[in-house]
CSV table of C-alpha atoms and ligand atoms in Angstrom, one decimal:
chain,number,residue,atom,x,y,z
A,1,MET,CA,60.2,14.1,-50.7
A,2,TYR,CA,61.5,15.8,-47.5
A,3,ILE,CA,64.6,15.0,-45.6
A,4,VAL,CA,63.9,13.7,-42.2
A,5,ASN,CA,66.2,15.0,-39.5
A,6,GLY,CA,67.2,13.0,-36.4
A,7,LEU,CA,65.2,15.0,-34.0
A,8,LYS,CA,61.9,14.5,-35.8
A,9,ASN,CA,62.5,10.8,-35.8
A,10,ASN,CA,62.7,10.5,-32.0
A,11,GLY,CA,60.5,7.7,-30.8
A,12,VAL,CA,59.9,5.9,-34.1
A,13,ALA,CA,61.3,2.5,-34.9
A,14,ASN,CA,63.5,3.2,-37.9
A,15,PRO,CA,65.2,6.6,-37.7
A,16,HIS,CA,66.3,6.4,-41.3
A,17,ALA,CA,62.9,5.8,-42.9
A,18,LYS,CA,60.4,8.4,-43.8
A,19,VAL,CA,58.3,9.4,-40.7
A,20,TYR,CA,54.6,10.0,-41.1
A,21,ASP,CA,53.6,12.5,-38.5
A,22,LEU,CA,49.8,12.6,-38.2
A,23,ARG,CA,49.6,14.3,-34.8
A,24,SER,CA,48.9,17.6,-36.5
A,25,ASP,CA,49.2,19.5,-39.8
A,26,THR,CA,51.8,21.6,-38.0
A,27,GLU,CA,54.2,18.6,-38.3
A,28,THR,CA,55.5,19.3,-41.7
A,29,ALA,CA,59.2,19.5,-42.5
A,30,PRO,CA,60.6,22.3,-44.7
A,31,THR,CA,61.8,20.9,-48.0
A,32,GLU,CA,65.0,21.6,-49.9
A,33,GLU,CA,63.0,23.8,-52.3
A,34,MET,CA,61.7,25.8,-49.4
A,35,PHE,CA,65.3,26.5,-48.1
A,36,GLU,CA,66.2,27.6,-51.6
A,37,VAL,CA,63.3,30.1,-51.6
A,38,MET,CA,64.4,31.4,-48.2
A,39,LYS,CA,67.9,32.0,-49.5
A,40,GLN,CA,66.5,34.3,-52.3
A,41,ALA,CA,64.4,36.4,-49.9
A,42,SER,CA,65.0,40.0,-48.9
A,43,ARG,CA,66.9,40.6,-45.7
A,44,ALA,CA,65.7,44.0,-44.4
A,45,ASP,CA,64.1,45.1,-41.2
A,46,ASP,CA,60.3,44.3,-40.9
A,47,VAL,CA,59.9,46.4,-37.7
A,48,PHE,CA,60.9,49.4,-39.8
A,49,GLN,CA,58.5,48.0,-42.5
A,50,GLU,CA,61.4,47.9,-45.0
A,51,ASP,CA,61.4,44.2,-45.8
A,52,SER,CA,60.0,43.6,-49.3
A,53,SER,CA,59.3,39.9,-48.9
A,54,CYS,CA,57.2,40.6,-45.8
A,55,ARG,CA,55.3,43.4,-47.6
A,56,GLU,CA,54.8,41.2,-50.6
A,57,LEU,CA,53.3,38.4,-48.5
A,58,GLU,CA,51.1,40.7,-46.5
A,59,GLU,CA,49.7,42.4,-49.6
A,60,TYR,CA,49.3,39.1,-51.4
A,61,VAL,CA,47.2,37.4,-48.6
A,62,ALA,CA,45.2,40.6,-47.9
A,63,ASP,CA,44.3,40.8,-51.6
A,64,LEU,CA,43.4,37.1,-51.7
A,65,CYS,CA,41.0,37.7,-48.7
A,66,GLY,CA,39.6,41.0,-50.1
A,67,HIS,CA,41.0,43.0,-47.3
A,68,GLU,CA,43.1,46.2,-47.4
A,69,ALA,CA,46.1,45.1,-45.4
A,70,GLY,CA,47.9,42.2,-43.7
A,71,LEU,CA,50.3,41.7,-40.8
A,72,PHE,CA,52.7,38.7,-40.8
A,73,CYS,CA,53.2,37.3,-37.3
A,74,ALA,CA,54.9,34.4,-35.5
A,75,SER,CA,51.8,32.3,-34.7
A,76,GLY,CA,48.1,31.8,-35.0
A,77,THR,CA,47.7,32.5,-31.3
A,78,MET,CA,49.3,35.9,-31.9
A,79,THR,CA,47.2,36.8,-34.9
A,80,ASN,CA,43.9,35.7,-33.1
A,81,GLN,CA,44.8,37.6,-29.9
A,82,LEU,CA,46.0,40.6,-31.8
A,83,GLY,CA,42.8,40.6,-33.9
A,84,LEU,CA,40.5,40.4,-30.9
A,85,LEU,CA,42.5,42.9,-28.8
A,86,THR,CA,42.5,45.4,-31.7
A,87,HIS,CA,38.7,45.2,-31.9
A,88,LEU,CA,38.3,45.5,-28.2
A,89,ARG,CA,39.3,49.0,-27.1
A,90,CYS,CA,37.9,49.5,-23.6
A,91,PRO,CA,36.4,47.2,-21.1
A,92,PRO,CA,33.8,46.1,-20.0
A,93,HIS,CA,33.2,44.0,-23.0
A,94,SER,CA,32.9,40.4,-24.2
A,95,VAL,CA,33.4,38.0,-27.1
A,96,VAL,CA,30.9,35.4,-28.3
A,97,CYS,CA,32.3,32.2,-29.9
A,98,ASP,CA,31.8,28.5,-30.2
A,99,SER,CA,32.4,26.7,-26.9
A,100,ARG,CA,35.0,24.6,-28.7
A,101,ALA,CA,36.9,27.6,-30.2
A,102,HIS,CA,40.7,27.7,-30.1
A,103,VAL,CA,40.6,31.4,-29.1
A,104,PHE,CA,38.6,30.4,-26.0
A,105,LEU,CA,40.1,27.0,-25.0
A,106,LEU,CA,43.6,26.8,-26.3
A,107,GLU,CA,45.2,30.3,-26.2
A,108,ALA,CA,46.1,30.3,-22.5
A,109,GLY,CA,43.2,32.5,-21.5
A,110,GLY,CA,44.6,35.2,-23.8
A,111,ILE,CA,41.2,37.0,-24.3
A,112,SER,CA,40.9,37.8,-20.6
A,113,PHE,CA,44.6,38.5,-20.2
A,114,HIS,CA,45.3,40.7,-23.3
A,115,ALA,CA,41.9,42.3,-23.9
A,116,ARG,CA,40.4,42.0,-20.4
A,117,ALA,CA,37.2,40.7,-22.1
A,118,SER,CA,35.0,37.9,-20.9
A,119,VAL,CA,33.8,35.2,-23.2
A,120,SER,CA,30.3,33.9,-23.9
A,121,PRO,CA,30.9,30.3,-25.2
A,122,VAL,CA,28.0,28.9,-27.3
A,123,ILE,CA,27.2,25.2,-27.7
A,124,ALA,CA,26.7,24.2,-31.3
A,125,SER,CA,23.6,22.0,-31.0
A,126,ASN,CA,24.1,20.5,-34.5
A,127,GLY,CA,27.6,19.4,-33.5
A,128,VAL,CA,29.2,21.1,-36.5
A,129,HIS,CA,28.8,24.8,-36.3
A,130,VAL,CA,27.0,27.4,-34.3
A,131,THR,CA,24.0,29.0,-35.9
A,132,LYS,CA,22.9,32.6,-36.2
A,133,GLU,CA,20.1,32.0,-33.7
A,134,GLU,CA,22.5,30.4,-31.1
A,135,ILE,CA,25.0,33.3,-31.4
A,136,GLU,CA,22.2,35.9,-31.2
A,137,ALA,CA,20.8,34.4,-28.1
A,138,ASN,CA,24.2,34.8,-26.4
A,139,VAL,CA,24.8,38.4,-27.5
A,140,ILE,CA,24.9,40.6,-24.4
A,141,ALA,CA,23.3,44.0,-24.7
A,142,LYS,CA,24.7,47.1,-23.0
A,143,ASP,CA,23.5,47.5,-19.4
A,144,LEU,CA,24.9,48.4,-16.1
A,145,TYR,CA,25.6,44.9,-14.9
A,146,SER,CA,27.0,43.2,-18.0
A,147,ALA,CA,30.0,43.1,-20.2
A,148,PRO,CA,28.4,43.9,-23.6
A,149,THR,CA,29.3,41.8,-26.6
A,150,LYS,CA,31.7,43.6,-29.0
A,151,VAL,CA,33.0,40.8,-31.2
A,152,VAL,CA,31.6,37.6,-32.7
A,153,SER,CA,34.5,35.2,-33.3
A,154,LEU,CA,34.0,32.2,-35.6
A,155,GLU,CA,36.4,29.3,-36.5
A,156,ASN,CA,36.7,27.7,-40.0
A,157,THR,CA,37.5,24.9,-40.2
A,158,LEU,CA,36.8,23.8,-36.7
A,159,SER,CA,38.4,20.4,-36.0
A,160,GLY,CA,38.4,20.0,-39.8
A,161,MET,CA,34.7,20.7,-40.2
A,162,ILE,CA,33.6,23.4,-42.7
A,163,PHE,CA,31.4,26.2,-41.6
A,164,PRO,CA,28.8,26.7,-44.3
A,165,LEU,CA,29.1,30.1,-46.0
A,166,SER,CA,25.3,30.6,-46.0
A,167,GLU,CA,25.3,30.5,-42.1
A,168,ILE,CA,28.4,32.7,-41.9
A,169,ARG,CA,26.5,35.3,-44.0
A,170,ARG,CA,23.5,35.1,-41.7
A,171,ILE,CA,25.7,35.6,-38.6
A,172,SER,CA,27.6,38.4,-40.2
A,173,ASP,CA,24.4,40.3,-41.3
A,174,MET,CA,23.1,40.0,-37.7
A,175,ALA,CA,26.4,41.2,-36.2
A,176,ARG,CA,26.6,44.2,-38.6
A,177,HIS,CA,23.0,45.1,-37.8
A,178,ARG,CA,23.9,45.1,-34.1
A,179,GLY,CA,27.2,46.9,-34.5
A,180,LEU,CA,29.4,43.9,-33.6
A,181,ALA,CA,32.8,43.2,-35.1
A,182,MET,CA,33.3,39.8,-36.9
A,183,HIS,CA,36.6,38.0,-36.4
A,184,LEU,CA,37.5,34.7,-38.0
A,185,ASP,CA,40.0,32.2,-36.7
A,186,GLY,CA,40.8,30.9,-40.2
A,187,ALA,CA,43.9,28.9,-39.2
A,188,ARG,CA,42.6,26.3,-41.7
A,189,LEU,CA,40.4,28.5,-43.9
A,190,TRP,CA,42.7,27.4,-46.8
A,191,ASN,CA,41.3,23.9,-46.4
A,192,ALA,CA,37.7,25.1,-46.4
A,193,SER,CA,38.3,27.2,-49.4
A,194,GLU,CA,40.1,24.5,-51.4
A,195,GLU,CA,37.5,21.9,-50.5
A,196,THR,CA,34.4,24.0,-51.3
A,197,GLY,CA,35.9,26.0,-54.2
A,198,ILE,CA,34.7,29.2,-52.4
A,199,PRO,CA,37.5,31.8,-52.8
A,200,LEU,CA,39.0,33.3,-49.6
A,201,LYS,CA,37.5,36.7,-50.7
A,202,GLU,CA,33.9,35.4,-50.4
A,203,TYR,CA,34.6,34.4,-46.8
A,204,GLY,CA,36.5,37.6,-46.3
A,205,LYS,CA,33.5,39.8,-47.1
A,206,ASN,CA,31.8,38.6,-43.9
A,207,PHE,CA,34.6,39.5,-41.5
A,208,ASP,CA,36.3,42.6,-40.2
A,209,SER,CA,39.5,40.6,-39.4
A,210,MET,CA,40.7,37.1,-40.3
A,211,SER,CA,43.7,35.1,-38.9
A,212,LEU,CA,45.1,32.6,-41.4
A,213,CYS,CA,47.8,30.2,-40.3
A,214,LEU,CA,50.8,29.5,-42.6
A,215,SER,CA,52.5,26.8,-40.6
A,216,LYS,CA,49.6,24.2,-40.6
A,217,GLY,CA,48.3,22.7,-43.8
A,218,VAL,CA,50.0,25.4,-45.8
A,219,GLY,CA,53.3,23.8,-44.7
A,220,ALA,CA,55.4,26.9,-44.1
A,221,PRO,CA,57.9,26.6,-41.2
A,222,ILE,CA,56.6,29.5,-39.2
A,223,GLY,CA,53.9,32.1,-39.2
A,224,SER,CA,50.3,33.4,-39.4
A,225,ILE,CA,48.8,36.4,-41.0
A,226,LEU,CA,46.1,38.8,-39.8
A,227,VAL,CA,44.1,40.7,-42.4
A,228,GLY,CA,41.7,43.7,-42.0
A,229,ASN,CA,41.4,47.3,-43.1
A,230,ALA,CA,44.4,49.5,-43.1
A,231,ASP,CA,43.6,51.4,-39.9
A,232,PHE,CA,42.9,48.1,-38.1
A,233,ILE,CA,46.2,46.5,-39.2
A,234,ASP,CA,48.1,49.7,-38.2
A,235,ARG,CA,46.7,49.4,-34.7
A,236,ALA,CA,47.4,45.6,-34.7
A,237,ARG,CA,51.0,46.3,-35.7
A,238,HIS,CA,51.3,48.6,-32.7
A,239,HIS,CA,49.9,45.8,-30.5
A,240,ARG,CA,52.3,43.3,-32.1
A,241,LYS,CA,55.2,45.5,-30.9
A,242,LEU,CA,53.6,45.7,-27.5
A,243,PHE,CA,53.5,41.8,-27.4
A,244,GLY,CA,57.2,41.8,-28.2
A,245,GLY,CA,56.3,40.3,-31.6
A,246,GLY,CA,58.0,42.8,-33.9
A,247,TRP,CA,60.6,40.8,-35.8
A,248,ARG,CA,63.5,42.1,-37.8
A,249,GLN,CA,64.8,40.1,-40.8
A,250,ALA,CA,61.7,38.0,-41.2
A,251,GLY,CA,61.9,38.1,-45.1
A,252,PRO,CA,63.0,34.5,-45.6
A,253,LEU,CA,60.0,33.3,-43.5
A,254,ALA,CA,57.6,35.5,-45.5
A,255,ALA,CA,59.0,34.3,-48.9
A,256,VAL,CA,58.7,30.7,-48.0
A,257,ALA,CA,55.2,31.2,-46.7
A,258,LYS,CA,54.2,32.7,-50.1
A,259,TYR,CA,55.9,29.8,-51.9
A,260,CYS,CA,53.8,27.4,-49.8
A,261,ILE,CA,50.6,29.2,-50.5
A,262,GLU,CA,51.3,28.9,-54.2
A,263,ASN,CA,52.6,25.3,-54.1
A,264,VAL,CA,51.1,23.5,-51.2
A,265,VAL,CA,47.6,24.9,-50.9
A,266,PRO,CA,46.6,23.5,-54.4
A,267,THR,CA,47.4,20.0,-53.1
A,268,MET,CA,45.0,20.2,-50.2
A,269,LYS,CA,42.1,18.7,-52.0
A,270,SER,CA,44.0,15.5,-52.6
A,271,THR,CA,45.0,15.5,-48.9
A,272,HIS,CA,41.4,15.7,-48.0
A,273,GLN,CA,40.6,12.7,-50.3
A,274,LEU,CA,43.3,10.7,-48.5
A,275,ALA,CA,41.8,11.6,-45.2
A,276,ARG,CA,38.4,10.4,-46.3
A,277,ARG,CA,40.0,7.2,-47.6
A,278,LEU,CA,41.6,6.6,-44.2
A,279,ALA,CA,38.4,7.5,-42.3
A,280,ASP,CA,36.3,5.1,-44.5
A,281,GLY,CA,38.8,2.3,-43.9
A,282,LEU,CA,38.7,2.9,-40.2
A,283,VAL,CA,34.9,2.9,-40.1
A,284,ALA,CA,34.8,-0.3,-42.1
A,285,GLN,CA,36.9,-1.9,-39.3
A,286,GLY,CA,34.4,-0.9,-36.6
A,287,ILE,CA,36.1,2.4,-35.5
A,288,ASP,CA,33.7,5.3,-34.9
A,289,LEU,CA,34.2,8.9,-36.0
A,290,GLN,CA,33.5,11.5,-33.3
A,291,ILE,CA,32.6,14.1,-35.9
A,292,PRO,CA,32.3,14.2,-39.7
A,293,VAL,CA,35.4,14.3,-41.8
A,294,HIS,CA,35.2,17.3,-44.2
A,295,THR,CA,38.8,18.1,-44.8
A,296,ASN,CA,42.1,16.8,-43.3
A,297,MET,CA,41.2,15.9,-39.7
A,298,ILE,CA,39.9,12.6,-38.4
A,299,MET,CA,38.7,12.3,-34.8
A,300,ILE,CA,38.2,8.7,-33.9
A,301,ASP,CA,36.6,6.8,-31.0
A,302,THR,CA,37.9,3.2,-30.6
A,303,SER,CA,35.7,2.1,-27.7
A,304,ARG,CA,33.5,-0.1,-29.8
A,305,ALA,CA,36.5,-1.9,-31.2
A,306,GLY,CA,37.9,-2.3,-27.7
A,307,ILE,CA,41.2,-0.5,-28.6
A,308,ASP,CA,43.1,1.5,-26.0
A,309,ILE,CA,45.0,4.1,-28.1
A,310,GLN,CA,48.1,4.4,-26.0
A,311,ASN,CA,48.6,0.7,-25.2
A,312,ASP,CA,47.2,-1.0,-28.3
A,313,LEU,CA,47.6,1.4,-31.2
A,314,LEU,CA,50.5,3.9,-30.7
A,315,PRO,CA,53.3,1.2,-30.3
A,316,PRO,CA,52.5,-0.7,-33.5
A,317,LEU,CA,52.0,2.5,-35.5
A,318,LEU,CA,55.4,3.8,-34.2
A,319,GLU,CA,56.9,0.4,-35.4
A,320,HIS,CA,55.8,1.5,-38.8
A,321,ASN,CA,57.1,5.1,-38.4
A,322,ILE,CA,53.6,6.6,-38.0
A,323,ARG,CA,52.8,9.0,-35.2
A,324,ILE,CA,49.4,10.1,-33.9
A,325,GLY,CA,48.2,11.7,-30.7
A,326,GLY,CA,45.5,10.3,-28.5
A,327,MET,CA,44.5,9.0,-25.1
A,328,GLY,CA,42.0,6.4,-23.8
A,329,THR,CA,39.8,5.6,-26.8
A,330,LYS,CA,40.0,9.0,-28.5
A,331,ALA,CA,42.6,10.0,-31.0
A,332,ARG,CA,43.1,12.8,-33.5
A,333,ILE,CA,44.6,12.1,-36.9
A,334,VAL,CA,45.6,15.0,-39.1
A,335,LEU,CA,46.8,14.7,-42.7
A,336,HIS,CA,49.0,17.2,-44.6
A,337,HIS,CA,51.0,17.4,-47.9
A,338,GLN,CA,53.7,15.0,-46.6
A,339,ILE,CA,51.3,12.2,-45.9
A,340,ASP,CA,50.8,9.7,-48.8
A,341,GLN,CA,48.8,6.6,-49.8
A,342,VAL,CA,51.5,4.4,-48.3
A,343,ALA,CA,50.9,5.9,-44.9
A,344,VAL,CA,47.2,5.4,-45.2
A,345,ASP,CA,47.5,1.8,-46.3
A,346,THR,CA,50.1,1.1,-43.6
A,347,PHE,CA,47.8,2.7,-41.0
A,348,LEU,CA,44.8,0.6,-42.0
A,349,ASN,CA,46.9,-2.6,-42.0
A,350,VAL,CA,48.2,-1.9,-38.5
A,351,VAL,CA,44.6,-1.3,-37.3
A,352,SER,CA,43.4,-4.6,-38.8
A,353,GLN,CA,46.3,-6.4,-37.1
A,354,VAL,CA,45.5,-4.8,-33.8
A,355,ILE,CA,41.8,-5.8,-34.1
A,356,ALA,CA,42.8,-9.3,-35.2
A,357,ALA,CA,45.0,-9.6,-32.1
A,358,LYS,CA,42.2,-8.3,-29.9
A,359,ALA,CA,39.9,-10.9,-31.3
A,360,ASP,CA,42.1,-13.6,-29.7
A,361,GLN,CA,42.3,-11.8,-26.4
A,362,PRO,CA,38.8,-11.3,-25.0
A,363,LEU,CA,38.7,-14.9,-23.7
A,364,ASP,CA,41.8,-14.1,-21.6
A,365,ILE,CA,40.4,-11.0,-20.0
A,366,PRO,CA,37.2,-12.4,-18.5
A,367,VAL,CA,39.0,-15.6,-17.3
A,368,ARG,CA,41.6,-13.5,-15.6
A,369,ARG,CA,38.9,-11.4,-14.0
A,370,MET,CA,37.0,-14.4,-12.9
A,371,VAL,CA,40.2,-15.9,-11.4
A,372,SER,CA,41.0,-12.8,-9.4
A,373,MET,CA,37.4,-12.7,-8.1
A,374,MET,CA,37.7,-16.2,-6.8
A,375,PRO,CA,37.9,-16.5,-2.9
B,401,LIG,C1,42.1,26.6,-35.1
B,401,LIG,C2,43.4,27.1,-34.6
B,401,LIG,N1,43.6,28.4,-34.4
B,401,LIG,C3,44.7,28.9,-33.9
B,401,LIG,C4,45.8,28.1,-33.6
B,401,LIG,C5,47.1,28.7,-33.0
B,401,LIG,O1,48.1,28.6,-33.9
B,401,LIG,P1,49.6,28.6,-33.3
B,401,LIG,O2,49.9,27.2,-32.9
B,401,LIG,O3,50.4,29.0,-34.5
B,401,LIG,O4,49.7,29.6,-32.2
B,401,LIG,C6,45.7,26.7,-33.8
B,401,LIG,C7,46.8,25.8,-33.5
B,401,LIG,O5,46.8,24.6,-33.6
B,401,LIG,C8,44.5,26.2,-34.3
B,401,LIG,O6,44.3,24.8,-34.5
């Protein structure tokens, strides 16, 4: 059980009750145990590479992923951008990725800013993941007029959906054959690995670099880690300094991240089961899923149920200390280790009450419209 602080409770009905924050798996609160782990950590300088907790975390995750070295950084945006920049030495060059990729859409245009690379976004026609054929069709060969592709960047999970390992292998084989580097935005690779039972190492074989977030489903307060070979991580460390991302006494953050990998990651499968239970309950009430639920994320579309997220759903959920994000008829619900069955049951009850209240309303709406249309 975690202690809810006043700030996190802003906007909810009962500031003393437990808050269920389903806006993102970044919305976890550090537990008392985590603070105890932080107290025990080393307190040396990571920029001088003298901090043992940072070293231990980097070596531990690199080993889990089957890579030589790791670099502990402040955020997933930083580890993605460092990874891509470190692959991309000299323009003109480009990156090929899914058109929905975080590195393309949600990192403030970092690829063009940091690496001066253009992006070839690929539409995944199956709605889940891009295929080897789709990636290959968008690889740009070297010629006088183009920015040749240097990196293929994949994301797993993408909006909670698992990228099948068999397809990753086909893409990786093609990329290696063509001399392209493979980067993975594995912010939630932990979820994919726990759900499928495929070790991180098996995924790791297919990539030259992987970024794994620690502050999402893993539940650590801060951080993300980049893994690759020793020379690559050396160069990424130099770029991290260039970004202003060299941090000094980061040991407590590294120690708590390792604690979370060991203690929170094994709970992910039960979080995924809860997510499926919630998704099934919503579907049973006439709410559609925008994409399949493979892990901890549920993307809903409430148009068929006639629910406006901001006006109809958010206020009653807040009344029950549940927060989600959404607009219009689309919302994103993300589960993590601090969400339990009570939250799921409460959520489903709120939705059924909203739908029941709506069932009484439709008569009003047309009548009002008709009245206003009268001369
Ligand atoms: C798939 C993915 N990659 C990278 C990031 C970036 O992580 P951060 O917020 O730590 O910069 C996020 C953030 O939500 C993400 O969802």
